[in-house]
Amino acid sequence: MEKIQIVHTNDLHSHFENFPRLERFINQSRQESTADNFYLFDIGDAMDRAHPLSEATNGQANIEWMNPLHYDAATIGNNEGLGNSHEHLEHLYDHANFPVILNNLYENDPSRLADFAEHAKIITTKQGTKIGLMGLTAPYILTYPLLNWDIKLIQEMLPKSLELVKDCDVIILLSHLGVSMDRLIAKKHPEIDVIIGAHTHHLFPKGEVDNGVLLAAAGKYGQHVGTINLELNDQKKVTAKSAYTVKTATLKELPEDAAWIEHQFDRGEKLLDQKQVANLPETLSTDYQAKHSIMQEALTAVQDFAKTDVAVLSSGLFLEDLPKGIVTEKNLHDVLPHAIHVMKTTMTGDNVWRLVMEMEKNRLFLRNHMQKGMGFRGKIFGELVYRGIEIDSKRNVYINGKELDKNQEYTLALLDHYLFVPYFPSIEISGNNEIMYPEFLRGVFADYLSKKYPI
C-alpha cells in the first residue's frame, strides 16, 4: 500500500497576516508526514494588489514567500491573470521554483500556451506511481482578451488536459473555476480522483465526494489550510481518499509573527512612497460634497480618460483623504486599493434613462451597503455621484443641461465594477462596454493628478 499526502492553499489574496502560521503548518506537515510522498499545491489568487507589498513588487514578494516552502505546483487565479498587465504576468513566475500548471490561457501572437505555464505535469512517486496534474482558471472571456490573452473555455480544454494525463494512476485537477464548475466536472468525469478548488472561496472542512471524485477547498485568505490523504493498493489504484482543513487561527502564534507581518506592510508602503505622483495645493476630502473633494477630481479624471459625455462614481471607492502637498503611489493605494478599471459605456438615450432610474432606485440601499468582491476592496458602496447627469421631479433626465434624447447615443465613464455587481442590469443588457485595461482606477487617477498638479 502507498500513501500520498497533499497540503494545499488557495485564494490567499496577499493576506500576509496568516502567512507565518501557514508557513509553520506546511513545514511541520511535511516534516511529520507518515505518507510515502508529500506534495504542496496552490490553486491561485495567491497575490492581491490590495496589499501594498504585492502592489509595490508586482507580486514578486508573494513568490519570494512561496519559494522556500517548495510548492510542487500552482495554477493562477483571476487576480494573477487580470490583476497584472500582460507583461507583469509573463514575468511573475520568472524566479519561481515551482511549475505553473495551466491549460486554458494562451498567447495571441502566435497562438501558444502562456509562456510561463505548462499544459500538464506528471509527477512520479518514489514507488513509481504516476500523478497527473491538470490546471485550469476561470475563463473571463470578456476581459482576458483586453490584456492580449486568448482564454479558452473549459469544455474545450478539459478533454485535452485529460488526454495528457490519461495514462496516469492518479489524476488531480488544480481548479480555479469555482465550486459549481467543480461539481459539474466531477459528475461528468469520474476518472478524476481529486479536484482541489478555489475562486468562489468555498470551504470543504472534510471534503466532498461527488460521483466518486473527492473535492477539496480551503476557503479564503489563508484562514484555513487543506490536507488530502490518498491510499493506493499494489496495483496503483486509489482505494481511499479523504480531505480536511485546519483553521489557521487555531495554530500557534509566535511573538515574532506580528513584527514580520507589520514589516511586510511597511516594506510595501515605503516602496510605494518613493514614487511621487503630484503636488496638491489642497487636501482632497472623501466628503463628496466638500469644496475640494476627491470625488470631483476623480470624476474629471475618468471622464477625460474615457472621453465621454458624462461620468458616474460611488463615494465608497475613496477610503482616505488625499493630503495636501506631495502625493505618492502609497497615498493613492491607500485611497484606492481596488482591482477596478474605468469602463466606457455607449448606449442610446432610452437606455441611459433606464440606467439612471436603476441608480436612483438603488441609491438609498447602496448608500450604506456593505459591498464585497468584484474587485472592490473597501467597505461600503456609498453615494452615487453624477457628472453631467441631472433628474427632475418628473423623472426627466438631462445630459449636460439638455433634455435627454432617447434616440441619441451617449457615452458614460463608469467602472467595470458596476458591470459586475447586480444593481445596474442595463449596463450589461444595453451597454456597449469597453473596459479600459490594464490600468486600475488609481493608475488613471495618478496620471490625471500628475498632469494637473505636477511636482
mmCIF file of C-alpha atoms in Angstrom, residues 165-428:
data_model
loop_
_atom_site.group_PDB
_atom_site.id
_atom_site.type_symbol
_atom_site.label_atom_id
_atom_site.label_comp_id
_atom_site.label_asym_id
_atom_site.label_seq_id
_atom_site.Cartn_x
_atom_site.Cartn_y
_atom_site.Cartn_z
ATOM 1 C CA VAL A 165 -2.739 12.517 -18.195
ATOM 2 C CA LYS A 166 -4.878 9.581 -19.313
ATOM 3 C CA ASP A 167 -2.161 7.025 -18.601
ATOM 4 C CA CYS A 168 -1.578 8.244 -15.032
ATOM 5 C CA ASP A 169 -2.537 6.274 -11.937
ATOM 6 C CA VAL A 170 -3.857 9.350 -10.095
ATOM 7 C CA ILE A 171 -5.446 12.381 -11.761
ATOM 8 C CA ILE A 172 -5.692 15.696 -9.914
ATOM 9 C CA LEU A 173 -7.237 18.938 -11.167
ATOM 10 C CA LEU A 174 -5.999 22.258 -9.766
ATOM 11 C CA SER A 175 -9.202 24.191 -10.370
ATOM 12 C CA HIS A 176 -9.578 27.946 -10.073
ATOM 13 C CA LEU A 177 -13.053 27.569 -11.564
ATOM 14 C CA GLY A 178 -15.424 27.754 -8.594
ATOM 15 C CA VAL A 179 -17.495 25.219 -6.707
ATOM 16 C CA SER A 180 -20.333 24.896 -9.249
ATOM 17 C CA MET A 181 -17.954 24.068 -12.087
ATOM 18 C CA ASP A 182 -16.011 21.650 -9.878
ATOM 19 C CA ARG A 183 -19.192 19.737 -9.071
ATOM 20 C CA LEU A 184 -20.205 19.690 -12.727
ATOM 21 C CA ILE A 185 -16.795 18.360 -13.753
ATOM 22 C CA ALA A 186 -16.976 15.675 -11.067
ATOM 23 C CA LYS A 187 -20.343 14.472 -12.357
ATOM 24 C CA LYS A 188 -19.048 14.230 -15.918
ATOM 25 C CA HIS A 189 -15.529 12.939 -15.258
ATOM 26 C CA PRO A 190 -15.336 10.256 -12.567
ATOM 27 C CA GLU A 191 -11.874 9.363 -13.888
ATOM 28 C CA ILE A 192 -10.564 12.401 -11.982
ATOM 29 C CA ASP A 193 -9.542 11.355 -8.486
ATOM 30 C CA VAL A 194 -9.294 14.776 -6.805
ATOM 31 C CA ILE A 195 -10.398 18.314 -7.671
ATOM 32 C CA ILE A 196 -8.715 20.918 -5.491
ATOM 33 C CA GLY A 197 -10.894 24.004 -5.791
ATOM 34 C CA ALA A 198 -10.696 27.774 -5.465
ATOM 35 C CA HIS A 199 -12.124 31.046 -6.838
ATOM 36 C CA THR A 200 -15.508 31.047 -5.063
ATOM 37 C CA HIS A 201 -13.818 30.948 -1.639
ATOM 38 C CA HIS A 202 -15.762 27.838 -0.691
ATOM 39 C CA LEU A 203 -14.653 25.754 2.265
ATOM 40 C CA PHE A 204 -14.993 21.976 2.489
ATOM 41 C CA PRO A 205 -13.952 21.202 6.096
ATOM 42 C CA LYS A 206 -13.999 17.448 5.421
ATOM 43 C CA GLY A 207 -14.005 17.425 1.644
ATOM 44 C CA GLU A 208 -16.943 16.461 -0.543
ATOM 45 C CA VAL A 209 -17.322 13.363 -2.690
ATOM 46 C CA ASP A 210 -19.285 13.779 -5.921
ATOM 47 C CA ASN A 211 -19.614 10.792 -8.246
ATOM 48 C CA GLY A 212 -16.576 9.254 -6.598
ATOM 49 C CA VAL A 213 -14.459 12.381 -7.113
ATOM 50 C CA LEU A 214 -13.013 13.998 -3.984
ATOM 51 C CA LEU A 215 -13.481 17.772 -3.893
ATOM 52 C CA ALA A 216 -11.263 19.773 -1.548
ATOM 53 C CA ALA A 217 -11.141 23.512 -0.850
ATOM 54 C CA ALA A 218 -9.677 25.714 1.884
ATOM 55 C CA GLY A 219 -11.839 28.838 1.840
ATOM 56 C CA LYS A 220 -10.132 32.220 1.509
ATOM 57 C CA TYR A 221 -7.342 34.485 2.733
ATOM 58 C CA GLY A 222 -5.324 31.680 4.323
ATOM 59 C CA GLN A 223 -7.918 31.421 7.079
ATOM 60 C CA HIS A 224 -7.791 27.654 6.523
ATOM 61 C CA VAL A 225 -5.272 25.269 5.029
ATOM 62 C CA GLY A 226 -6.186 21.940 3.477
ATOM 63 C CA THR A 227 -4.817 18.407 3.640
ATOM 64 C CA ILE A 228 -5.665 15.456 1.384
ATOM 65 C CA ASN A 229 -4.752 11.830 2.054
ATOM 66 C CA LEU A 230 -4.757 9.155 -0.633
ATOM 67 C CA GLU A 231 -4.142 5.429 -0.298
ATOM 68 C CA LEU A 232 -3.255 3.184 -3.236
ATOM 69 C CA ASN A 233 -3.086 -0.590 -3.472
ATOM 70 C CA ASP A 234 -0.295 -2.616 -5.042
ATOM 71 C CA GLN A 235 -1.935 -2.178 -8.451
ATOM 72 C CA LYS A 236 -1.580 1.596 -8.016
ATOM 73 C CA LYS A 237 -5.336 2.088 -7.755
ATOM 74 C CA VAL A 238 -6.744 4.637 -5.310
ATOM 75 C CA THR A 239 -8.569 2.723 -2.592
ATOM 76 C CA ALA A 240 -9.178 5.508 -0.091
ATOM 77 C CA LYS A 241 -9.225 9.294 -0.190
ATOM 78 C CA SER A 242 -10.107 11.944 2.358
ATOM 79 C CA ALA A 243 -9.686 15.655 2.964
ATOM 80 C CA TYR A 244 -9.825 18.039 5.887
ATOM 81 C CA THR A 245 -8.976 21.641 6.674
ATOM 82 C CA VAL A 246 -7.382 23.315 9.669
ATOM 83 C CA LYS A 247 -8.412 26.772 10.841
ATOM 84 C CA THR A 248 -5.315 28.955 10.816
ATOM 85 C CA ALA A 249 -6.446 30.932 13.865
ATOM 86 C CA THR A 250 -6.188 27.727 15.932
ATOM 87 C CA LEU A 251 -2.498 27.336 15.069
ATOM 88 C CA LYS A 252 0.109 28.604 17.495
ATOM 89 C CA GLU A 253 1.139 32.224 17.095
ATOM 90 C CA LEU A 254 4.718 33.198 17.900
ATOM 91 C CA PRO A 255 5.815 36.538 19.395
ATOM 92 C CA GLU A 256 7.770 37.460 16.282
ATOM 93 C CA ASP A 257 4.789 36.972 13.940
ATOM 94 C CA ALA A 258 3.329 40.427 14.478
ATOM 95 C CA ALA A 259 6.628 42.143 13.700
ATOM 96 C CA TRP A 260 7.059 40.114 10.491
ATOM 97 C CA ILE A 261 3.522 40.909 9.333
ATOM 98 C CA GLU A 262 3.981 44.603 10.071
ATOM 99 C CA HIS A 263 7.310 44.595 8.250
ATOM 100 C CA GLN A 264 5.704 43.261 5.051
ATOM 101 C CA PHE A 265 3.138 46.046 5.128
ATOM 102 C CA ASP A 266 5.687 48.743 5.971
ATOM 103 C CA ARG A 267 8.085 47.494 3.316
ATOM 104 C CA GLY A 268 5.381 47.781 0.681
ATOM 105 C CA GLU A 269 4.308 51.231 1.817
ATOM 106 C CA LYS A 270 7.891 52.503 1.825
ATOM 107 C CA LEU A 271 8.468 51.249 -1.708
ATOM 108 C CA LEU A 272 5.277 52.911 -2.914
ATOM 109 C CA ASP A 273 6.066 56.089 -1.003
ATOM 110 C CA GLN A 274 9.266 56.501 -3.009
ATOM 111 C CA LYS A 275 7.231 57.053 -6.189
ATOM 112 C CA GLN A 276 5.977 60.644 -6.235
ATOM 113 C CA VAL A 277 2.936 61.470 -8.349
ATOM 114 C CA ALA A 278 1.706 65.036 -7.821
ATOM 115 C CA ASN A 279 1.825 68.129 -5.619
ATOM 116 C CA LEU A 280 -1.662 69.037 -4.364
ATOM 117 C CA PRO A 281 -2.392 72.658 -3.383
ATOM 118 C CA GLU A 282 -5.238 71.496 -1.096
ATOM 119 C CA THR A 283 -6.217 68.314 0.708
ATOM 120 C CA LEU A 284 -8.808 66.377 -1.281
ATOM 121 C CA SER A 285 -11.585 65.175 1.011
ATOM 122 C CA THR A 286 -13.516 61.901 0.893
ATOM 123 C CA ASP A 287 -16.608 64.034 1.521
ATOM 124 C CA TYR A 288 -18.066 64.182 -1.969
ATOM 125 C CA GLN A 289 -19.851 67.445 -1.128
ATOM 126 C CA ALA A 290 -16.711 69.226 0.080
ATOM 127 C CA LYS A 291 -15.274 72.185 -1.834
ATOM 128 C CA HIS A 292 -12.108 70.212 -2.525
ATOM 129 C CA SER A 293 -13.306 66.611 -2.884
ATOM 130 C CA ILE A 294 -11.588 63.576 -4.313
ATOM 131 C CA MET A 295 -14.869 62.722 -5.993
ATOM 132 C CA GLN A 296 -14.953 65.771 -8.253
ATOM 133 C CA GLU A 297 -11.330 65.331 -9.317
ATOM 134 C CA ALA A 298 -11.864 61.611 -9.917
ATOM 135 C CA LEU A 299 -14.987 62.233 -11.993
ATOM 136 C CA THR A 300 -12.980 64.600 -14.182
ATOM 137 C CA ALA A 301 -10.150 62.065 -14.378
ATOM 138 C CA VAL A 302 -12.296 59.160 -15.574
ATOM 139 C CA GLN A 303 -14.314 61.353 -17.927
ATOM 140 C CA ASP A 304 -11.158 62.750 -19.517
ATOM 141 C CA PHE A 305 -9.601 59.290 -19.703
ATOM 142 C CA ALA A 306 -12.615 57.662 -21.350
ATOM 143 C CA LYS A 307 -13.520 60.770 -23.379
ATOM 144 C CA THR A 308 -17.225 60.553 -22.546
ATOM 145 C CA ASP A 309 -20.263 62.804 -22.269
ATOM 146 C CA VAL A 310 -20.871 62.052 -18.585
ATOM 147 C CA ALA A 311 -19.388 60.148 -15.650
ATOM 148 C CA VAL A 312 -20.642 58.285 -12.569
ATOM 149 C CA LEU A 313 -18.688 57.175 -9.484
ATOM 150 C CA SER A 314 -19.597 55.980 -5.976
ATOM 151 C CA SER A 315 -18.248 57.592 -2.822
ATOM 152 C CA GLY A 316 -17.331 54.308 -1.107
ATOM 153 C CA LEU A 317 -14.414 53.974 -3.510
ATOM 154 C CA PHE A 318 -12.399 56.607 -1.655
ATOM 155 C CA LEU A 319 -11.098 55.255 1.650
ATOM 156 C CA GLU A 320 -8.972 58.204 2.830
ATOM 157 C CA ASP A 321 -8.358 61.872 2.135
ATOM 158 C CA LEU A 322 -5.532 62.744 -0.233
ATOM 159 C CA PRO A 323 -3.220 65.055 1.737
ATOM 160 C CA LYS A 324 -2.066 68.468 0.632
ATOM 161 C CA GLY A 325 1.470 68.505 -0.753
ATOM 162 C CA ILE A 326 3.393 65.666 -2.359
ATOM 163 C CA VAL A 327 1.176 62.709 -3.241
ATOM 164 C CA THR A 328 2.837 59.333 -3.760
ATOM 165 C CA GLU A 329 1.731 55.972 -5.056
ATOM 166 C CA LYS A 330 1.348 54.969 -1.406
ATOM 167 C CA ASN A 331 -1.282 57.661 -0.883
ATOM 168 C CA LEU A 332 -3.181 56.574 -3.967
ATOM 169 C CA HIS A 333 -3.004 52.911 -2.983
ATOM 170 C CA ASP A 334 -4.310 53.774 0.485
ATOM 171 C CA VAL A 335 -7.190 55.706 -1.065
ATOM 172 C CA LEU A 336 -7.980 53.349 -3.971
ATOM 173 C CA PRO A 337 -6.751 49.777 -3.268
ATOM 174 C CA HIS A 338 -9.367 48.265 -5.581
ATOM 175 C CA ALA A 339 -8.829 45.947 -8.546
ATOM 176 C CA ILE A 340 -11.244 48.064 -10.579
ATOM 177 C CA HIS A 341 -10.934 49.577 -14.053
ATOM 178 C CA VAL A 342 -12.513 52.506 -15.860
ATOM 179 C CA MET A 343 -15.146 51.436 -18.366
ATOM 180 C CA LYS A 344 -16.557 53.402 -21.289
ATOM 181 C CA THR A 345 -20.207 52.554 -21.918
ATOM 182 C CA THR A 346 -22.114 53.632 -25.004
ATOM 183 C CA MET A 347 -25.908 53.398 -25.056
ATOM 184 C CA THR A 348 -28.935 55.111 -26.532
ATOM 185 C CA GLY A 349 -30.817 57.711 -24.555
ATOM 186 C CA ASP A 350 -33.731 55.428 -23.665
ATOM 187 C CA ASN A 351 -31.276 53.016 -22.067
ATOM 188 C CA VAL A 352 -29.439 55.839 -20.301
ATOM 189 C CA TRP A 353 -32.808 56.833 -18.819
ATOM 190 C CA ARG A 354 -33.413 53.277 -17.604
ATOM 191 C CA LEU A 355 -29.897 53.059 -16.138
ATOM 192 C CA VAL A 356 -30.351 56.340 -14.265
ATOM 193 C CA MET A 357 -33.666 55.058 -12.905
ATOM 194 C CA GLU A 358 -31.919 51.883 -11.691
ATOM 195 C CA MET A 359 -29.319 54.021 -9.950
ATOM 196 C CA GLU A 360 -31.978 56.205 -8.353
ATOM 197 C CA LYS A 361 -33.995 53.166 -7.254
ATOM 198 C CA ASN A 362 -30.956 51.622 -5.560
ATOM 199 C CA ARG A 363 -29.456 54.856 -4.238
ATOM 200 C CA LEU A 364 -30.761 54.631 -0.649
ATOM 201 C CA PHE A 365 -29.923 50.929 -0.408
ATOM 202 C CA LEU A 366 -26.387 51.374 -1.720
ATOM 203 C CA ARG A 367 -25.606 54.424 0.395
ATOM 204 C CA ASN A 368 -24.627 52.265 3.409
ATOM 205 C CA HIS A 369 -24.487 48.872 1.718
ATOM 206 C CA MET A 370 -21.571 46.690 2.818
ATOM 207 C CA GLN A 371 -20.001 45.820 -0.518
ATOM 208 C CA LYS A 372 -17.668 42.859 -1.091
ATOM 209 C CA GLY A 373 -15.882 41.380 -4.074
ATOM 210 C CA MET A 374 -15.912 42.081 -7.805
ATOM 211 C CA GLY A 375 -12.621 43.931 -7.390
ATOM 212 C CA PHE A 376 -13.861 46.175 -4.563
ATOM 213 C CA ARG A 377 -11.554 46.366 -1.539
ATOM 214 C CA GLY A 378 -13.419 48.952 0.540
ATOM 215 C CA LYS A 379 -16.320 48.705 2.976
ATOM 216 C CA ILE A 380 -19.495 50.344 1.682
ATOM 217 C CA PHE A 381 -20.716 51.090 -1.825
ATOM 218 C CA GLY A 382 -21.614 54.664 -0.890
ATOM 219 C CA GLU A 383 -23.359 57.532 -2.649
ATOM 220 C CA LEU A 384 -23.712 57.600 -6.420
ATOM 221 C CA VAL A 385 -22.447 60.911 -7.801
ATOM 222 C CA TYR A 386 -23.109 62.080 -11.354
ATOM 223 C CA ARG A 387 -21.101 64.348 -13.614
ATOM 224 C CA GLY A 388 -23.248 65.764 -16.413
ATOM 225 C CA ILE A 389 -26.482 63.978 -15.408
ATOM 226 C CA GLU A 390 -29.487 65.612 -13.739
ATOM 227 C CA ILE A 391 -33.002 64.374 -12.935
ATOM 228 C CA ASP A 392 -36.045 66.493 -12.234
ATOM 229 C CA SER A 393 -39.103 65.718 -10.090
ATOM 230 C CA LYS A 394 -40.922 64.223 -13.082
ATOM 231 C CA ARG A 395 -38.089 61.764 -13.748
ATOM 232 C CA ASN A 396 -36.883 63.604 -16.816
ATOM 233 C CA VAL A 397 -33.139 63.135 -17.345
ATOM 234 C CA TYR A 398 -30.849 65.885 -18.619
ATOM 235 C CA ILE A 399 -27.401 65.340 -20.133
ATOM 236 C CA ASN A 400 -25.077 68.314 -19.730
ATOM 237 C CA GLY A 401 -28.059 70.626 -19.345
ATOM 238 C CA LYS A 402 -30.051 69.340 -22.329
ATOM 239 C CA GLU A 403 -33.064 67.083 -22.084
ATOM 240 C CA LEU A 404 -32.119 63.532 -22.914
ATOM 241 C CA ASP A 405 -32.853 62.403 -26.477
ATOM 242 C CA LYS A 406 -33.982 58.807 -26.261
ATOM 243 C CA ASN A 407 -32.746 58.052 -29.781
ATOM 244 C CA GLN A 408 -29.326 59.644 -29.426
ATOM 245 C CA GLU A 409 -26.226 57.704 -28.394
ATOM 246 C CA TYR A 410 -24.399 58.825 -25.258
ATOM 247 C CA THR A 411 -21.107 57.784 -23.702
ATOM 248 C CA LEU A 412 -20.650 57.270 -19.960
ATOM 249 C CA ALA A 413 -17.483 56.882 -17.917
ATOM 250 C CA LEU A 414 -18.301 54.104 -15.446
ATOM 251 C CA LEU A 415 -16.332 51.304 -13.746
ATOM 252 C CA ASP A 416 -16.197 47.626 -14.617
ATOM 253 C CA HIS A 417 -17.302 47.072 -11.016
ATOM 254 C CA TYR A 418 -20.725 48.467 -11.936
ATOM 255 C CA LEU A 419 -20.996 45.894 -14.706
ATOM 256 C CA PHE A 420 -20.236 43.016 -12.329
ATOM 257 C CA VAL A 421 -22.487 43.988 -9.392
ATOM 258 C CA PRO A 422 -26.201 43.129 -9.837
ATOM 259 C CA TYR A 423 -27.673 46.584 -9.217
ATOM 260 C CA PHE A 424 -27.499 48.099 -12.702
ATOM 261 C CA PRO A 425 -28.595 45.434 -15.232
ATOM 262 C CA SER A 426 -28.984 47.943 -18.078
ATOM 263 C CA ILE A 427 -25.190 48.208 -18.323
ATOM 264 C CA GLU A 428 -24.880 44.565 -19.330
#
